[in-house]
Short mmCIF file of C-alpha atoms in Angstrom, two decimals:
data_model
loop_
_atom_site.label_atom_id
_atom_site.label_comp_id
_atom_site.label_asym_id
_atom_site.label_seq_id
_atom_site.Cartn_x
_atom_site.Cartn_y
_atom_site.Cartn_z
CA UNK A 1308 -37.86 -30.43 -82.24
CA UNK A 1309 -36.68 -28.51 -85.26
CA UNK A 1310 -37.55 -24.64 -86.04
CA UNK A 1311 -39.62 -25.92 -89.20
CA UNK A 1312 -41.23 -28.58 -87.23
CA UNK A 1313 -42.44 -26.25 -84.72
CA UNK A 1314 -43.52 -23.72 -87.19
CA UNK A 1315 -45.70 -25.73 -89.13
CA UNK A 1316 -47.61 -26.79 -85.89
CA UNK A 1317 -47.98 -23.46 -84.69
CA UNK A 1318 -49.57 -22.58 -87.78
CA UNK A 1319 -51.77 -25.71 -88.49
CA UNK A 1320 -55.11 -24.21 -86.05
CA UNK A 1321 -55.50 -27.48 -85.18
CA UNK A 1322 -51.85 -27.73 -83.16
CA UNK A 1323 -51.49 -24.32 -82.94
CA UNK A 1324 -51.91 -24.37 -79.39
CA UNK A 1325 -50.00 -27.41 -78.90
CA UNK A 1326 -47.25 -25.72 -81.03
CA UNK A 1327 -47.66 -22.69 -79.10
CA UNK A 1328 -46.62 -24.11 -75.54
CA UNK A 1329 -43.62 -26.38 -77.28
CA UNK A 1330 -42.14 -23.23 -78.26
CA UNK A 1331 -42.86 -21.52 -74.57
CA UNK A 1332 -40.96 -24.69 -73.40
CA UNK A 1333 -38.25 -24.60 -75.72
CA UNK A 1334 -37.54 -20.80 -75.71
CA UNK A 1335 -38.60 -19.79 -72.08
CA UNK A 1336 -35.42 -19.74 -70.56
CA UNK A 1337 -33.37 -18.28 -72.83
CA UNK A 1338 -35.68 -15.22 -73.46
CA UNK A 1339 -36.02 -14.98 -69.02
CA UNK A 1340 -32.42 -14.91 -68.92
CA UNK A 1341 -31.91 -12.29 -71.69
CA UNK A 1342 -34.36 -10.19 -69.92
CA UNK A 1343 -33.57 -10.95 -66.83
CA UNK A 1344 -29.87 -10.03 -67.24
CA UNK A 1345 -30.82 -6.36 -68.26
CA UNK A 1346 -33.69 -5.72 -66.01
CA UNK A 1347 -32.07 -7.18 -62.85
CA UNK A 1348 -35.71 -7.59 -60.98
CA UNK A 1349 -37.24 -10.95 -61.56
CA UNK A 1350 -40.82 -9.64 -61.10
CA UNK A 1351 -40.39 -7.34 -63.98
CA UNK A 1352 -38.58 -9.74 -66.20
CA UNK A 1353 -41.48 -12.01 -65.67
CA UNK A 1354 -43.67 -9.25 -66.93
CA UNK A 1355 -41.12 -8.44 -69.49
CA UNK A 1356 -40.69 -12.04 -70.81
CA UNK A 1357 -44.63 -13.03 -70.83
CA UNK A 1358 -45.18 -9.87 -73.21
CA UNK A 1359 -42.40 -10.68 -75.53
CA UNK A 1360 -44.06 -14.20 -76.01
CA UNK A 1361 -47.67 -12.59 -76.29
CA UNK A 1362 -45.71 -10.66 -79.31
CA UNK A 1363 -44.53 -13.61 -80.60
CA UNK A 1364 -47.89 -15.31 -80.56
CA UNK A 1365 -49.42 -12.55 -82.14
CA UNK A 1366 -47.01 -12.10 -84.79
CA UNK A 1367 -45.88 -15.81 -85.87
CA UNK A 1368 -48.40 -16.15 -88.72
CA UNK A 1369 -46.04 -13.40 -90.32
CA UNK A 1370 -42.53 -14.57 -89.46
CA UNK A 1371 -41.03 -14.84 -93.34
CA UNK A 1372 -38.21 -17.40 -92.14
CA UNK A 1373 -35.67 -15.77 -93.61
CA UNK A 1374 -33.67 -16.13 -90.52
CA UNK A 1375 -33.49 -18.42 -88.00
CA UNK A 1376 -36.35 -18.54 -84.99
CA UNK A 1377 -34.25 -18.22 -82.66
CA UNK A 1378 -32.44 -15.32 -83.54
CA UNK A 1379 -36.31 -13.62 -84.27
CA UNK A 1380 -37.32 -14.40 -80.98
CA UNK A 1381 -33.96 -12.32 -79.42
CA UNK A 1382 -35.29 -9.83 -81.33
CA UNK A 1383 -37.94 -9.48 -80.06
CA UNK A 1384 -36.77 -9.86 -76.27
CA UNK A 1385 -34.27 -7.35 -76.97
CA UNK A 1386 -36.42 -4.79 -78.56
CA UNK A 1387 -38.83 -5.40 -75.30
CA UNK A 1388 -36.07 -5.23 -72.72
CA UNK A 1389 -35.40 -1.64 -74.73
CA UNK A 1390 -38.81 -0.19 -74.48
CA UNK A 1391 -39.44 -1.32 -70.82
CA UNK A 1392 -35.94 0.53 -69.73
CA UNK A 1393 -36.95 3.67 -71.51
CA UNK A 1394 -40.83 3.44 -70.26
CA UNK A 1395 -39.29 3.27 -66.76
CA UNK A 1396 -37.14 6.48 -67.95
CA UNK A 1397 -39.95 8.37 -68.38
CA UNK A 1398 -42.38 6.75 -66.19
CA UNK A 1399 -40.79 8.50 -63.52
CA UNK A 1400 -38.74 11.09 -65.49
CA UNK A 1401 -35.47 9.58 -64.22
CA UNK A 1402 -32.16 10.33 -66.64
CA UNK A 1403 -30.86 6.77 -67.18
CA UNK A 1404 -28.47 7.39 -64.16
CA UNK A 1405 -30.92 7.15 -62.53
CA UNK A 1406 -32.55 4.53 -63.67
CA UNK A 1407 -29.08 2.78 -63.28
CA UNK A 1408 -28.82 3.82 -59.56
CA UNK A 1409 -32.40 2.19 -59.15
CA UNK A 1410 -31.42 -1.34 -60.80
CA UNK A 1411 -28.01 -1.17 -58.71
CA UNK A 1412 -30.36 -0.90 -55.67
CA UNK A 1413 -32.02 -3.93 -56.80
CA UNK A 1414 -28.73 -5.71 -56.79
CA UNK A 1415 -28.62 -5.15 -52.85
CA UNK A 1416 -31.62 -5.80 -52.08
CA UNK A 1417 -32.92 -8.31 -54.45
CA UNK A 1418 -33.87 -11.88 -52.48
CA UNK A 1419 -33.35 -13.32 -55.92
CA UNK A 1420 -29.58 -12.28 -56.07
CA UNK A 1421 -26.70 -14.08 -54.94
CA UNK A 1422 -23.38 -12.87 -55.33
CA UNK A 1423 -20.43 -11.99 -54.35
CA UNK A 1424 -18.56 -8.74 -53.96
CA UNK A 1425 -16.77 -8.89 -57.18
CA UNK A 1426 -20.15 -9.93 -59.29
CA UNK A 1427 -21.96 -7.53 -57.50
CA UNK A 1428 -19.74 -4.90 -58.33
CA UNK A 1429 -19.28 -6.51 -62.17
CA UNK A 1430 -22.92 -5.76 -62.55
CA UNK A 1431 -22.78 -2.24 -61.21
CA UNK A 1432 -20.19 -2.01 -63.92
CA UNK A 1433 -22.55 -3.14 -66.60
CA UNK A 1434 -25.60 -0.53 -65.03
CA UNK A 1435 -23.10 2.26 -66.02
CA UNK A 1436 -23.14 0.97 -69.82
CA UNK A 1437 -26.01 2.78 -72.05
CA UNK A 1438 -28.78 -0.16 -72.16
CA UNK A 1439 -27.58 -0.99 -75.81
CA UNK A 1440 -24.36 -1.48 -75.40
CA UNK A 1441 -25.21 -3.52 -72.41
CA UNK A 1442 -27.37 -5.67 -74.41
CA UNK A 1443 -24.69 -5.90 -76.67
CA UNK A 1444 -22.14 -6.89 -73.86
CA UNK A 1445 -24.40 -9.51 -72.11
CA UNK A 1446 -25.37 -11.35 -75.53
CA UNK A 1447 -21.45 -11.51 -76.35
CA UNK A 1448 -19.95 -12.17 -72.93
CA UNK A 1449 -22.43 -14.11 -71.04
CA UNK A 1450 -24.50 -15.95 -73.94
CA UNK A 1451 -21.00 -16.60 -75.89
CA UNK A 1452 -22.63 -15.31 -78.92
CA UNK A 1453 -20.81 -14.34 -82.06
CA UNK A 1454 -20.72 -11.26 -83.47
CA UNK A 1455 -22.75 -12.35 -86.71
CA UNK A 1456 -25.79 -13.87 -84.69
CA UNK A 1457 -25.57 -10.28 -82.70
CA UNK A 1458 -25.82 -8.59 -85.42
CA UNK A 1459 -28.62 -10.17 -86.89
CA UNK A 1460 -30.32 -9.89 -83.72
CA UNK A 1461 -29.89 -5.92 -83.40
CA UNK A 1462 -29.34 -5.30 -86.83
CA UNK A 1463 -26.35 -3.51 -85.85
CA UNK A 1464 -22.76 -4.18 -88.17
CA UNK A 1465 -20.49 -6.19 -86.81
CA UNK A 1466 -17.48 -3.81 -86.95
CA UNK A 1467 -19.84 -1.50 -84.83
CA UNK A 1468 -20.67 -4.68 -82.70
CA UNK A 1469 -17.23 -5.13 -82.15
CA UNK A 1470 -16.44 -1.47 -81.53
CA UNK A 1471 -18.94 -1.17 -78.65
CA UNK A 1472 -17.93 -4.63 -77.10
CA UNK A 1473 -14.20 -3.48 -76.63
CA UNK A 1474 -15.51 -0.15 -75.35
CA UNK A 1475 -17.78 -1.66 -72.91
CA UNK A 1476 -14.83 -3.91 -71.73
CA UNK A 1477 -12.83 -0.74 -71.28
CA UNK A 1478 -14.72 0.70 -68.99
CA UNK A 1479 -16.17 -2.06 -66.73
CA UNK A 1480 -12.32 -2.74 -66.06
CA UNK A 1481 -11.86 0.61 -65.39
CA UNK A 1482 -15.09 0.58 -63.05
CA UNK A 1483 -13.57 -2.74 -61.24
CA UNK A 1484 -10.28 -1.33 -60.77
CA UNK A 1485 -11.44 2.33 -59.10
CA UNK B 418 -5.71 -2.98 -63.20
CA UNK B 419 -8.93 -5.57 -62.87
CA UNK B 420 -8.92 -7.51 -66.33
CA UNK B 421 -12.47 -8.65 -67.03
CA UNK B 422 -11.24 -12.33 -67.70
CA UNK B 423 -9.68 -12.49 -64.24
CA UNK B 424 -13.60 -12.36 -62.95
CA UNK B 425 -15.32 -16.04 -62.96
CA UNK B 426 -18.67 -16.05 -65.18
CA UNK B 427 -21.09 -16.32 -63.05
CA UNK B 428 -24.65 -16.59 -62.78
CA UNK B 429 -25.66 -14.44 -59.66
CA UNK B 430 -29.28 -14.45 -60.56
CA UNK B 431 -32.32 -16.96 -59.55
CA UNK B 432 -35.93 -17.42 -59.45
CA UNK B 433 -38.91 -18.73 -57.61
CA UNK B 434 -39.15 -22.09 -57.19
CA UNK B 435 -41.06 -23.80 -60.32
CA UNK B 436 -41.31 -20.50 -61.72
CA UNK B 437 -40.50 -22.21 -65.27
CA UNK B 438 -43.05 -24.85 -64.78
CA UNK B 439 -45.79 -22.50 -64.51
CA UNK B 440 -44.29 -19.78 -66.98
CA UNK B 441 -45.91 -21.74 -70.22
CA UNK B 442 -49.26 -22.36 -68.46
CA UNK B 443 -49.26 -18.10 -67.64
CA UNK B 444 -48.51 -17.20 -70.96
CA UNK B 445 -51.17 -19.78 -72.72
CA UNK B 446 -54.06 -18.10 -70.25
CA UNK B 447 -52.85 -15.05 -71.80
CA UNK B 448 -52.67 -15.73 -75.20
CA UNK B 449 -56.07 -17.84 -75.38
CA UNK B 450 -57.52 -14.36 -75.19
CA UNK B 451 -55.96 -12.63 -78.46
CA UNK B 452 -56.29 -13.47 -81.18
CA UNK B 453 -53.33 -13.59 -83.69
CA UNK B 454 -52.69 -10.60 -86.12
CA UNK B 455 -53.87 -12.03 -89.63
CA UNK B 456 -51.67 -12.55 -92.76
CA UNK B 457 -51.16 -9.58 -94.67
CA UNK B 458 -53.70 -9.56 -97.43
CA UNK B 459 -53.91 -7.56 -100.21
CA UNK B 460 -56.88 -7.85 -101.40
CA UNK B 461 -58.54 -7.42 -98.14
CA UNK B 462 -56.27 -4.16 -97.74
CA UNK B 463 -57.98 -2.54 -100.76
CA UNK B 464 -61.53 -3.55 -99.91
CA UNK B 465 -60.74 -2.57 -96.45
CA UNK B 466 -58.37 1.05 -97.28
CA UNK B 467 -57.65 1.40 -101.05
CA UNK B 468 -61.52 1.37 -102.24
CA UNK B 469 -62.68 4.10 -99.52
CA UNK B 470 -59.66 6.17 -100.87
CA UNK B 471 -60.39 6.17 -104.03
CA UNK B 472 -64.22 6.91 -102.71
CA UNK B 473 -62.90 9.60 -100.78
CA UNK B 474 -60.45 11.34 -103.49
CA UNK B 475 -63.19 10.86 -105.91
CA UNK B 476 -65.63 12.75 -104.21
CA UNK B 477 -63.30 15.63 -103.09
CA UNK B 478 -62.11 15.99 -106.96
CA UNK B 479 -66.20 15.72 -108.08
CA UNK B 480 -66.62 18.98 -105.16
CA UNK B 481 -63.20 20.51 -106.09
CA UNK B 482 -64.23 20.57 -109.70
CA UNK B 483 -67.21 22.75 -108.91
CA UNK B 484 -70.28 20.71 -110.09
CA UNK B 485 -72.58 22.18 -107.30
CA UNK B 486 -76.69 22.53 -107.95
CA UNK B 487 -77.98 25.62 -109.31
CA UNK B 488 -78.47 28.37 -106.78
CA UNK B 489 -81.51 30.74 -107.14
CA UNK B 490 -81.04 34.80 -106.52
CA UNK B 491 -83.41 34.57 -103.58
CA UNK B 492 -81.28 31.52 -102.25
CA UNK B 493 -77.96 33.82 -102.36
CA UNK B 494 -79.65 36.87 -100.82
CA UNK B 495 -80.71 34.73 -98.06
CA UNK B 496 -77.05 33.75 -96.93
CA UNK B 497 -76.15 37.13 -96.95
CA UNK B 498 -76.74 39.08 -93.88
CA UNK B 499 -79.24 42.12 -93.39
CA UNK B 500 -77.08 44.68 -92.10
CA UNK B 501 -74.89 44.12 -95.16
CA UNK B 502 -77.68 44.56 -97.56
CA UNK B 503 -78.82 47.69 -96.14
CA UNK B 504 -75.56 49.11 -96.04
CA UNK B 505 -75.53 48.38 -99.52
CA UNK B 506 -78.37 49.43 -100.61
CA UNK B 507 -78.29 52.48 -98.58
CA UNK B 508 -74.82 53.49 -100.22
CA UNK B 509 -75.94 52.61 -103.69
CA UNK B 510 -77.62 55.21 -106.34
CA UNK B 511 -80.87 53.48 -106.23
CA UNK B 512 -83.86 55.77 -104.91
CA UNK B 513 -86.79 54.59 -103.04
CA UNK B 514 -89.01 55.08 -105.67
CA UNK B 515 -86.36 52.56 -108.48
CA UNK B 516 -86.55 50.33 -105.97
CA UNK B 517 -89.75 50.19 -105.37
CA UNK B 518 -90.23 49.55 -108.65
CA UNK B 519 -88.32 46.42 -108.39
CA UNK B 520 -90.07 45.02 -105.56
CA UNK B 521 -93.26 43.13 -106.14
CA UNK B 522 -95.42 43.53 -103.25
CA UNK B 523 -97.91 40.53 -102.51
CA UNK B 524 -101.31 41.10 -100.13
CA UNK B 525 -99.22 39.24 -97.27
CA UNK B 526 -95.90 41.82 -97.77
CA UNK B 527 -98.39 44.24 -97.89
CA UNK B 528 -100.50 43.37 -94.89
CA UNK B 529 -96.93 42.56 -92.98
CA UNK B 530 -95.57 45.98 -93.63
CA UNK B 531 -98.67 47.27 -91.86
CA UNK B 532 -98.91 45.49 -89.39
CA UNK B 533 -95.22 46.12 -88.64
CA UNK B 534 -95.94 50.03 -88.98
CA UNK B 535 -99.07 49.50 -86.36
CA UNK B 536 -97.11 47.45 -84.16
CA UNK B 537 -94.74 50.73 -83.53
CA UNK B 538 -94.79 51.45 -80.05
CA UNK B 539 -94.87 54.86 -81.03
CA UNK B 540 -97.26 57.24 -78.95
CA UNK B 541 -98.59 60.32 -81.16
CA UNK B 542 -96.66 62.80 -80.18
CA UNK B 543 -93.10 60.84 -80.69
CA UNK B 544 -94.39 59.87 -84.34
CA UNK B 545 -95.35 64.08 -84.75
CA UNK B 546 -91.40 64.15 -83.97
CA UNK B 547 -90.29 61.37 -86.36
CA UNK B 548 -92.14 63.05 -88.80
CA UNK B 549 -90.60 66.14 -88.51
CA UNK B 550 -87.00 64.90 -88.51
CA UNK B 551 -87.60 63.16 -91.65
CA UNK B 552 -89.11 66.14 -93.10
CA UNK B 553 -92.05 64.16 -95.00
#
């Protein structure tokens, strides 16, 4: 179904709940996977992706459509991702290493992990990134994303974009090859 | 040197069995509950924020200005405290007798100052005393 399509159901009250749960369907995984990607823990991506959609419930009557859905939605995920990494922060008053030490336990220990040694270790890589640059890395280099659509995402310029990609490669190979 | 494209993409996360199945039916239990945030409106913000403003500033400006009711001597004597007026009084060039003059003495102030001199616990021989400090 189209963005417009959707749209207009979600804000006709008499579809809005049919509207609603097409847009769950169509947007679900991709938001999980986001999440899931930069808070490791499934449990807490769950948590992390059900509030992102409560936002986008709550907000949809005043999405302006001058961008795409899709890219609004990432926004959204992203921004949520962000605040639940630095809630966690000072939740416990960890400094983000170790917050980064905690998610790299998770990778061990996780029953909803499979890898092997050199994905483990690629994802240890990414815990030593600062969560924005991360963010940045796993929407470019996992989701095959181009710089544009990241930058509309994170509002970020895509010289900057592209900056903070190379970096992040930089030092991930550096991680893999001590 | 590991290069990053020599490592296969690779999706080393999963989930719960039929954890997407349930996922919309979660979030529309949720979400039945709120309501959604209304269109911005602005003529429901200024009946809502802009006309108790205005109220507001008005009313500060109509104090600030200084249109306050009339306030009687008596009134302003009473918000000043005791202590204060004796001290003024007492360091003032007014005698007794001037201000006596000034004061006009009802039957009640009258019968109040008595009753207030009366009510002295003062046994004879400590008033002798008083008397004799004060010289009258």
């Amino acid at each position: 179904m189209e963005d417009k399509e959707l749209l207009d159901k979600i804000r006709n009250p008499e579809t809005r709940s049919y509207g609603f749960n097409l847009l769950v369907r169509e947007y679900q995984k991709r938001v999980y996977w986001h999440v899931r990607k930069m808070v490791i823990d499934h449990d807490d991506a769950d948590d992390v992706t059900q509030e992102v959609f409560i936002k986008i419930h709550r907000y949809i009557e005043n999405f302006r459509e001058d961008a795409q859905l899709y890219t609004w939605i990432y926004r959204i995920a992203t921004n949520e991702c962000l605040s639940f990494l630095e809630r966690k922060k000072r939740r416990f008053f960890l400094p983000i290493g170790d917050v980064a030490g905690e998610l790299s336990a998770k990778l061990d220990s996780s029953a909803h992990i499979s890898a092997d040694e050199i994905q483990l270790k690629l994802q240890k890589a990414l815990l030593t990134l600062p969560d924005k640059q991360r963010i940045v890395f796993n929407m470019k280099y996992f989701d095959d994303m181009s710089y544009e659509q990241i930058s509309e995402i994170t509002g970020t310029s895509v010289g900057a974009l592209k900056a903070s990609y190379h970096h992040a490669v930089k030092k991930i190979e550096d991680y893999l090859s001590a | 040197m590991k290069k990053l494209d020599d490592i296969p993409k690779k999706d080393i996360f999963n989930v719960p069995e039929g954890y997407f199945d349930k996922l919309p039916g979660i979030i529309q239990a949720r979400v039945t509950t709120e309501q959604p945030a209304p269109r911005f409106s602005l003529a429901k913000f200024s009946l809502r924020y802009a006309l108790p403003a205005v109220v507001v500033v008005a009313g500060a400006l109509f104090w600030y200005v200084g249109i306050t009711p009339s306030v009687d001597p008596e009134t302003i004597l009473a918000g000043i405290d005791t202590e204060e007026l004796v001290a003024f009084i007492s360091e003032s060039d007014l005698s007794t007798e001037e201000l006596m003059e000034q004061v006009e003495l009802d039957q009640t102030d009258i019968e109040n100052i008595v009753n207030e001199v009366y009510g002295l616990p003062l046994d004879p021989n400590a008033a002798e005393e008083l008397i004799d400090d004060l010289d009258l």
